[in-house]
Short mmCIF file of N, CA and C in Angstrom, two decimals:
data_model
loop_
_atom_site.label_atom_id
_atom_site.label_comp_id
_atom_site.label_asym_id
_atom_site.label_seq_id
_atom_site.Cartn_x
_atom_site.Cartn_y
_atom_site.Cartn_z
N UNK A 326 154.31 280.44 -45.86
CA UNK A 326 155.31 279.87 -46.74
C UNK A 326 154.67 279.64 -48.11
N UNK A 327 155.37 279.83 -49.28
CA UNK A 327 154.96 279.79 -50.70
C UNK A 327 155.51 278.97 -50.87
N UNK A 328 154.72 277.76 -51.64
CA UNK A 328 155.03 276.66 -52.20
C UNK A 328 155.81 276.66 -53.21
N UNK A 329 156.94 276.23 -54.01
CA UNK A 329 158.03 275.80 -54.75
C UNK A 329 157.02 275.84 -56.28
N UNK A 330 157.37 276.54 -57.25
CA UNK A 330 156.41 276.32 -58.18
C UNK A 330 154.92 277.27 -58.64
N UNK A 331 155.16 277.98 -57.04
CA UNK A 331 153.94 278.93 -57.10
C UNK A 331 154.22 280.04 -58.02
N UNK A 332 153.15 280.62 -58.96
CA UNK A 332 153.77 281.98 -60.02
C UNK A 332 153.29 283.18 -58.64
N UNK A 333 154.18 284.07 -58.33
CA UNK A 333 154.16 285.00 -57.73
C UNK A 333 154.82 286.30 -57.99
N UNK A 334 154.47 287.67 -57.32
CA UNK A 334 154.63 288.89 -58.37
C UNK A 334 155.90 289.07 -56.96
N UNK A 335 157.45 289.32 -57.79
CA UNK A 335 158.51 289.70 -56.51
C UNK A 335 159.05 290.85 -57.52
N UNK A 336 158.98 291.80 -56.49
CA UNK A 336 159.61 293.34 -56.65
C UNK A 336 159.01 293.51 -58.29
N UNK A 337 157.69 293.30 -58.62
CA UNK A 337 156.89 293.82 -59.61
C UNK A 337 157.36 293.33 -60.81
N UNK A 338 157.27 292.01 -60.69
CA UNK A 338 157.17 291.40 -62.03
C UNK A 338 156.89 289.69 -61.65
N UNK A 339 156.19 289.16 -62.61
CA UNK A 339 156.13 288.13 -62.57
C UNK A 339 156.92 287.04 -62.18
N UNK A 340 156.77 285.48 -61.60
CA UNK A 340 158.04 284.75 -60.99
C UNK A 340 157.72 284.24 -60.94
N UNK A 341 158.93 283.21 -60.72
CA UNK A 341 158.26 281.51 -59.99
C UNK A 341 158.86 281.15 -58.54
N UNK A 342 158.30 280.92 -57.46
CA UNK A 342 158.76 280.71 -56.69
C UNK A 342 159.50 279.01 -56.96
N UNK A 343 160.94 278.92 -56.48
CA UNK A 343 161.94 278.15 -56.45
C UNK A 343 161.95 277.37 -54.98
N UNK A 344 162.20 278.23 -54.21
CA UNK A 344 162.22 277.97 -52.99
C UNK A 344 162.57 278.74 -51.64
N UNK A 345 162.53 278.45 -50.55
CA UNK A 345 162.68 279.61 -49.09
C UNK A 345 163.71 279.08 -49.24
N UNK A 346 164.26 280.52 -48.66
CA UNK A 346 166.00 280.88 -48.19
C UNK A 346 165.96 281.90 -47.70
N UNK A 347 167.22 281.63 -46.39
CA UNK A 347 167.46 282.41 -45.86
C UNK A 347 168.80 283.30 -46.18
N UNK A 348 169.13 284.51 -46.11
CA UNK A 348 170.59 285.26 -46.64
C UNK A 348 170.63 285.92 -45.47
N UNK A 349 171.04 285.31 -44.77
CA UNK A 349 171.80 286.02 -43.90
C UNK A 349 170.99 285.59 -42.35
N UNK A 350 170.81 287.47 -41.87
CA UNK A 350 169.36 286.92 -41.11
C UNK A 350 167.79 287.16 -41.63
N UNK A 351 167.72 287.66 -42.96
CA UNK A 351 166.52 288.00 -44.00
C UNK A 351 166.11 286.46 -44.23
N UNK A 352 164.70 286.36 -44.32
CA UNK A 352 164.18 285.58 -44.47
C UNK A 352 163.79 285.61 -46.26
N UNK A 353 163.48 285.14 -47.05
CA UNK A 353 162.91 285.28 -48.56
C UNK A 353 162.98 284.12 -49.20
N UNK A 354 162.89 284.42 -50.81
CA UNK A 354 162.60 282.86 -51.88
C UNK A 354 163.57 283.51 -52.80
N UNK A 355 163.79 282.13 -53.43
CA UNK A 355 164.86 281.85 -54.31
C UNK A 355 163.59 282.33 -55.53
N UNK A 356 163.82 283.15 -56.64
CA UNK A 356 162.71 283.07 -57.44
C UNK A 356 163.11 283.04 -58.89
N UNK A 357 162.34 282.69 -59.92
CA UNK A 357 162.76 282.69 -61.01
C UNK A 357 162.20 283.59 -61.69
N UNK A 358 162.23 284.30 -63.04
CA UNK A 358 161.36 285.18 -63.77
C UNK A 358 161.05 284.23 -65.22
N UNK A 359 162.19 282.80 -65.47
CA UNK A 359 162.23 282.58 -67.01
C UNK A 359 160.87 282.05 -67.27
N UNK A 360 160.19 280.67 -66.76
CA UNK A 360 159.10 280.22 -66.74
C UNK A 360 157.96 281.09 -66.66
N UNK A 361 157.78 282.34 -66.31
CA UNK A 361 156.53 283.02 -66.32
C UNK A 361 156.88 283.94 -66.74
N UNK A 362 157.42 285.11 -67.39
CA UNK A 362 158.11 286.39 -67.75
C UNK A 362 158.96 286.02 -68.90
N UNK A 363 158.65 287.48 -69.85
CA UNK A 363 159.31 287.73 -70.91
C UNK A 363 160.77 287.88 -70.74
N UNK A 364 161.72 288.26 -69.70
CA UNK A 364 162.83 289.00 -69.54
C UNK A 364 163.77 287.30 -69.22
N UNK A 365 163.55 286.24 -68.90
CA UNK A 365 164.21 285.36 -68.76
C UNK A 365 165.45 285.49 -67.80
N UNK A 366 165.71 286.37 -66.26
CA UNK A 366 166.18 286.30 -65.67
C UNK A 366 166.46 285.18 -64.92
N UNK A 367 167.81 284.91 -64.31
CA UNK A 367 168.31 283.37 -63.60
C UNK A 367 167.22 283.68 -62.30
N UNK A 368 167.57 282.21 -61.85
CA UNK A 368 166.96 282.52 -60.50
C UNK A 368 167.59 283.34 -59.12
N UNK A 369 167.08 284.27 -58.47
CA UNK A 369 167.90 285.06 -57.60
C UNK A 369 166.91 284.93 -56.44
N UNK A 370 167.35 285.91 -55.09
CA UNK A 370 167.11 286.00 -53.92
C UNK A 370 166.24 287.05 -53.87
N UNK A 371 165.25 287.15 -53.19
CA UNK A 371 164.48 288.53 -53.02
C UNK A 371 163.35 288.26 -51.66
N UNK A 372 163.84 289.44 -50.72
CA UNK A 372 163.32 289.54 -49.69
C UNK A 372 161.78 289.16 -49.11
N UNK A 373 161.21 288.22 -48.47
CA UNK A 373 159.94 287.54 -48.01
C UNK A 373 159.32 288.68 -48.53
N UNK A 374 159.16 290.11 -47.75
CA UNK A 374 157.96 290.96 -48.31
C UNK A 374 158.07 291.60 -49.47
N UNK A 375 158.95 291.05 -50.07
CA UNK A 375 158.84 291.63 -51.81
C UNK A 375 158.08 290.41 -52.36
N UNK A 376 157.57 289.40 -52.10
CA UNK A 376 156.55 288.51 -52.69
C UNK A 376 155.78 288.08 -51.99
N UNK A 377 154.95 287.92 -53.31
CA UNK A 377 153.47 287.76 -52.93
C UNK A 377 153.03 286.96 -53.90
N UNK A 378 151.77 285.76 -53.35
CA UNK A 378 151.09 284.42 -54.40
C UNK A 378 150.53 285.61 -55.48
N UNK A 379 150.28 285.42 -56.53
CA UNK A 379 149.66 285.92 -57.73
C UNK A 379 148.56 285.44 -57.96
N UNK A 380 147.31 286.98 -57.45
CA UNK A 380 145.82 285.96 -57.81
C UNK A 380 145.35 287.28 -58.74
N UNK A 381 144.86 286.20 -59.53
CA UNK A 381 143.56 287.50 -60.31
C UNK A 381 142.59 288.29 -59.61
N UNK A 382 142.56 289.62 -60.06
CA UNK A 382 141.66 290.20 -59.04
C UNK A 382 142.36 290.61 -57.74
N UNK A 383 142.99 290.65 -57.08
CA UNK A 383 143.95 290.96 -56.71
C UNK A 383 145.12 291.64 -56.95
N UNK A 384 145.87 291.23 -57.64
CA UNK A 384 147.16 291.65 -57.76
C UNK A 384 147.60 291.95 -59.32
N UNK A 385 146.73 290.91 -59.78
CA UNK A 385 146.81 290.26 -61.44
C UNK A 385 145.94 290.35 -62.07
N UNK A 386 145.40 291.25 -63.81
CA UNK A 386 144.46 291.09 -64.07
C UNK A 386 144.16 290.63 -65.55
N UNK A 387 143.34 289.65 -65.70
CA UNK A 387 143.08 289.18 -67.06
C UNK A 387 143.01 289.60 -68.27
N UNK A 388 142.80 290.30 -68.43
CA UNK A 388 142.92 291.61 -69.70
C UNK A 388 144.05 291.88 -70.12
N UNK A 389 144.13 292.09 -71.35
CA UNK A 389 145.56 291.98 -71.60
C UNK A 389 145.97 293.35 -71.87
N UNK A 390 147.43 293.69 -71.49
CA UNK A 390 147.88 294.73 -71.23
C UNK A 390 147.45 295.91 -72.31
N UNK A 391 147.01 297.36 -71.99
CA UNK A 391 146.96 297.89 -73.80
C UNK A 391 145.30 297.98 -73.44
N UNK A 392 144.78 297.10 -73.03
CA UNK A 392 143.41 297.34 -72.95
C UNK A 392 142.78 297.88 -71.56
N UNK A 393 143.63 297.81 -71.12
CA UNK A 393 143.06 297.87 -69.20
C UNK A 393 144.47 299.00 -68.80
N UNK A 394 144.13 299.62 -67.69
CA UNK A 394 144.91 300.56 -66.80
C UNK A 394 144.62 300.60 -65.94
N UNK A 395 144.22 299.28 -65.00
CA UNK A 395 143.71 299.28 -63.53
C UNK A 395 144.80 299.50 -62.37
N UNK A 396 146.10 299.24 -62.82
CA UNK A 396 146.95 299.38 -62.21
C UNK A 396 147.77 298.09 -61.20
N UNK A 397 146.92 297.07 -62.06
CA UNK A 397 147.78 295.77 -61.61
C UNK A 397 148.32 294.80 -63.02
N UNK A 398 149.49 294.07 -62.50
CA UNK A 398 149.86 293.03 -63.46
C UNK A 398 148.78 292.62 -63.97
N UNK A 399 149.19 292.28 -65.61
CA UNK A 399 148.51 292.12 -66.47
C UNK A 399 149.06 290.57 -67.02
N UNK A 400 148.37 289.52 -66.92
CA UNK A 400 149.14 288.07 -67.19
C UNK A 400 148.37 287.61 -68.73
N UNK A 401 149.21 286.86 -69.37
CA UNK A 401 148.53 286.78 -70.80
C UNK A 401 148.21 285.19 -70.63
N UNK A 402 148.45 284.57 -69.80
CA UNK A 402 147.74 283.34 -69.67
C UNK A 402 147.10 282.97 -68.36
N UNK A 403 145.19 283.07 -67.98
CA UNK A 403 145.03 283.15 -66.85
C UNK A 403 145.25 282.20 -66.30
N UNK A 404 145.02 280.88 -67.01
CA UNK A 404 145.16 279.42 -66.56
C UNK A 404 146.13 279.20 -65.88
N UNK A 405 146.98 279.96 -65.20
CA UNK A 405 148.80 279.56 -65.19
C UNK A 405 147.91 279.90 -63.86
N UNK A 406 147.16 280.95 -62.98
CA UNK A 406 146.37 280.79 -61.30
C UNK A 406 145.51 280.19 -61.50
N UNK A 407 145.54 279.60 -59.55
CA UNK A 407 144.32 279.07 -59.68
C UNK A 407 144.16 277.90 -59.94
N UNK A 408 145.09 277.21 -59.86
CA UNK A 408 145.14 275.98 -60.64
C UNK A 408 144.38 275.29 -61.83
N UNK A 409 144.44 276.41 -62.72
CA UNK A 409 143.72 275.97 -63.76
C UNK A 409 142.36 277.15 -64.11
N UNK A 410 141.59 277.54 -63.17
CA UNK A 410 140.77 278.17 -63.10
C UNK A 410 140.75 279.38 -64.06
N UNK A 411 139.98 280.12 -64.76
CA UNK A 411 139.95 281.35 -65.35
C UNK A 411 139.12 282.19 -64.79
N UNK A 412 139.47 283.64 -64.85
CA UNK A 412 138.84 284.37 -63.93
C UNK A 412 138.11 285.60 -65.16
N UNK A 413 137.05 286.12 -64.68
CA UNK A 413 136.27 287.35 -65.84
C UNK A 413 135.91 288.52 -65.09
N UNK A 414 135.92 289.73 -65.62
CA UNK A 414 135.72 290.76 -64.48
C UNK A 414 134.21 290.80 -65.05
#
């Protein structure tokens, strides 16, 4: 279970997890895009295995987009994982 508040990457873009819900018999999170993402989408529904916690090095990488082509999200503030933590390749 992802905690309420967690920034997590759903169906490839940045988010905030809101909260678990269920639609139907699908299990998933309520998620937001405005708080972490440029595109300011409402909060919507998206299926448990379309998200995932957002860690650097992992999934997410510190470098800002333009400079890197590793082939993962690129976040422009690392401090936002991790609780605080900054990460360096």
């Amino acid at each position: 279970m992802i905690p309420p508040g967690t920034l997590v990457i759903a169906s490839g873009r940045f988010s905030t997890a809101v909260r678990p819900e269920q639609n139907g018999n699908a299990d998933g999170y309520v998620v937001s895009t405005a708080p972490g993402a440029h595109d300011g989408y409402a909060p919507h529904w998206v299926p448990d295995w379309c998200v995932k916690p957002a860690e650097l090095g992992v999934n997410v990488c510190a470098t800002p987009r333009g400079k890197c082509f590793c082939g993962l999200l690129h976040i422009w503030q690392p401090e936002q994982l991790d609780g605080g933590a900054t990460w360096s390749s």
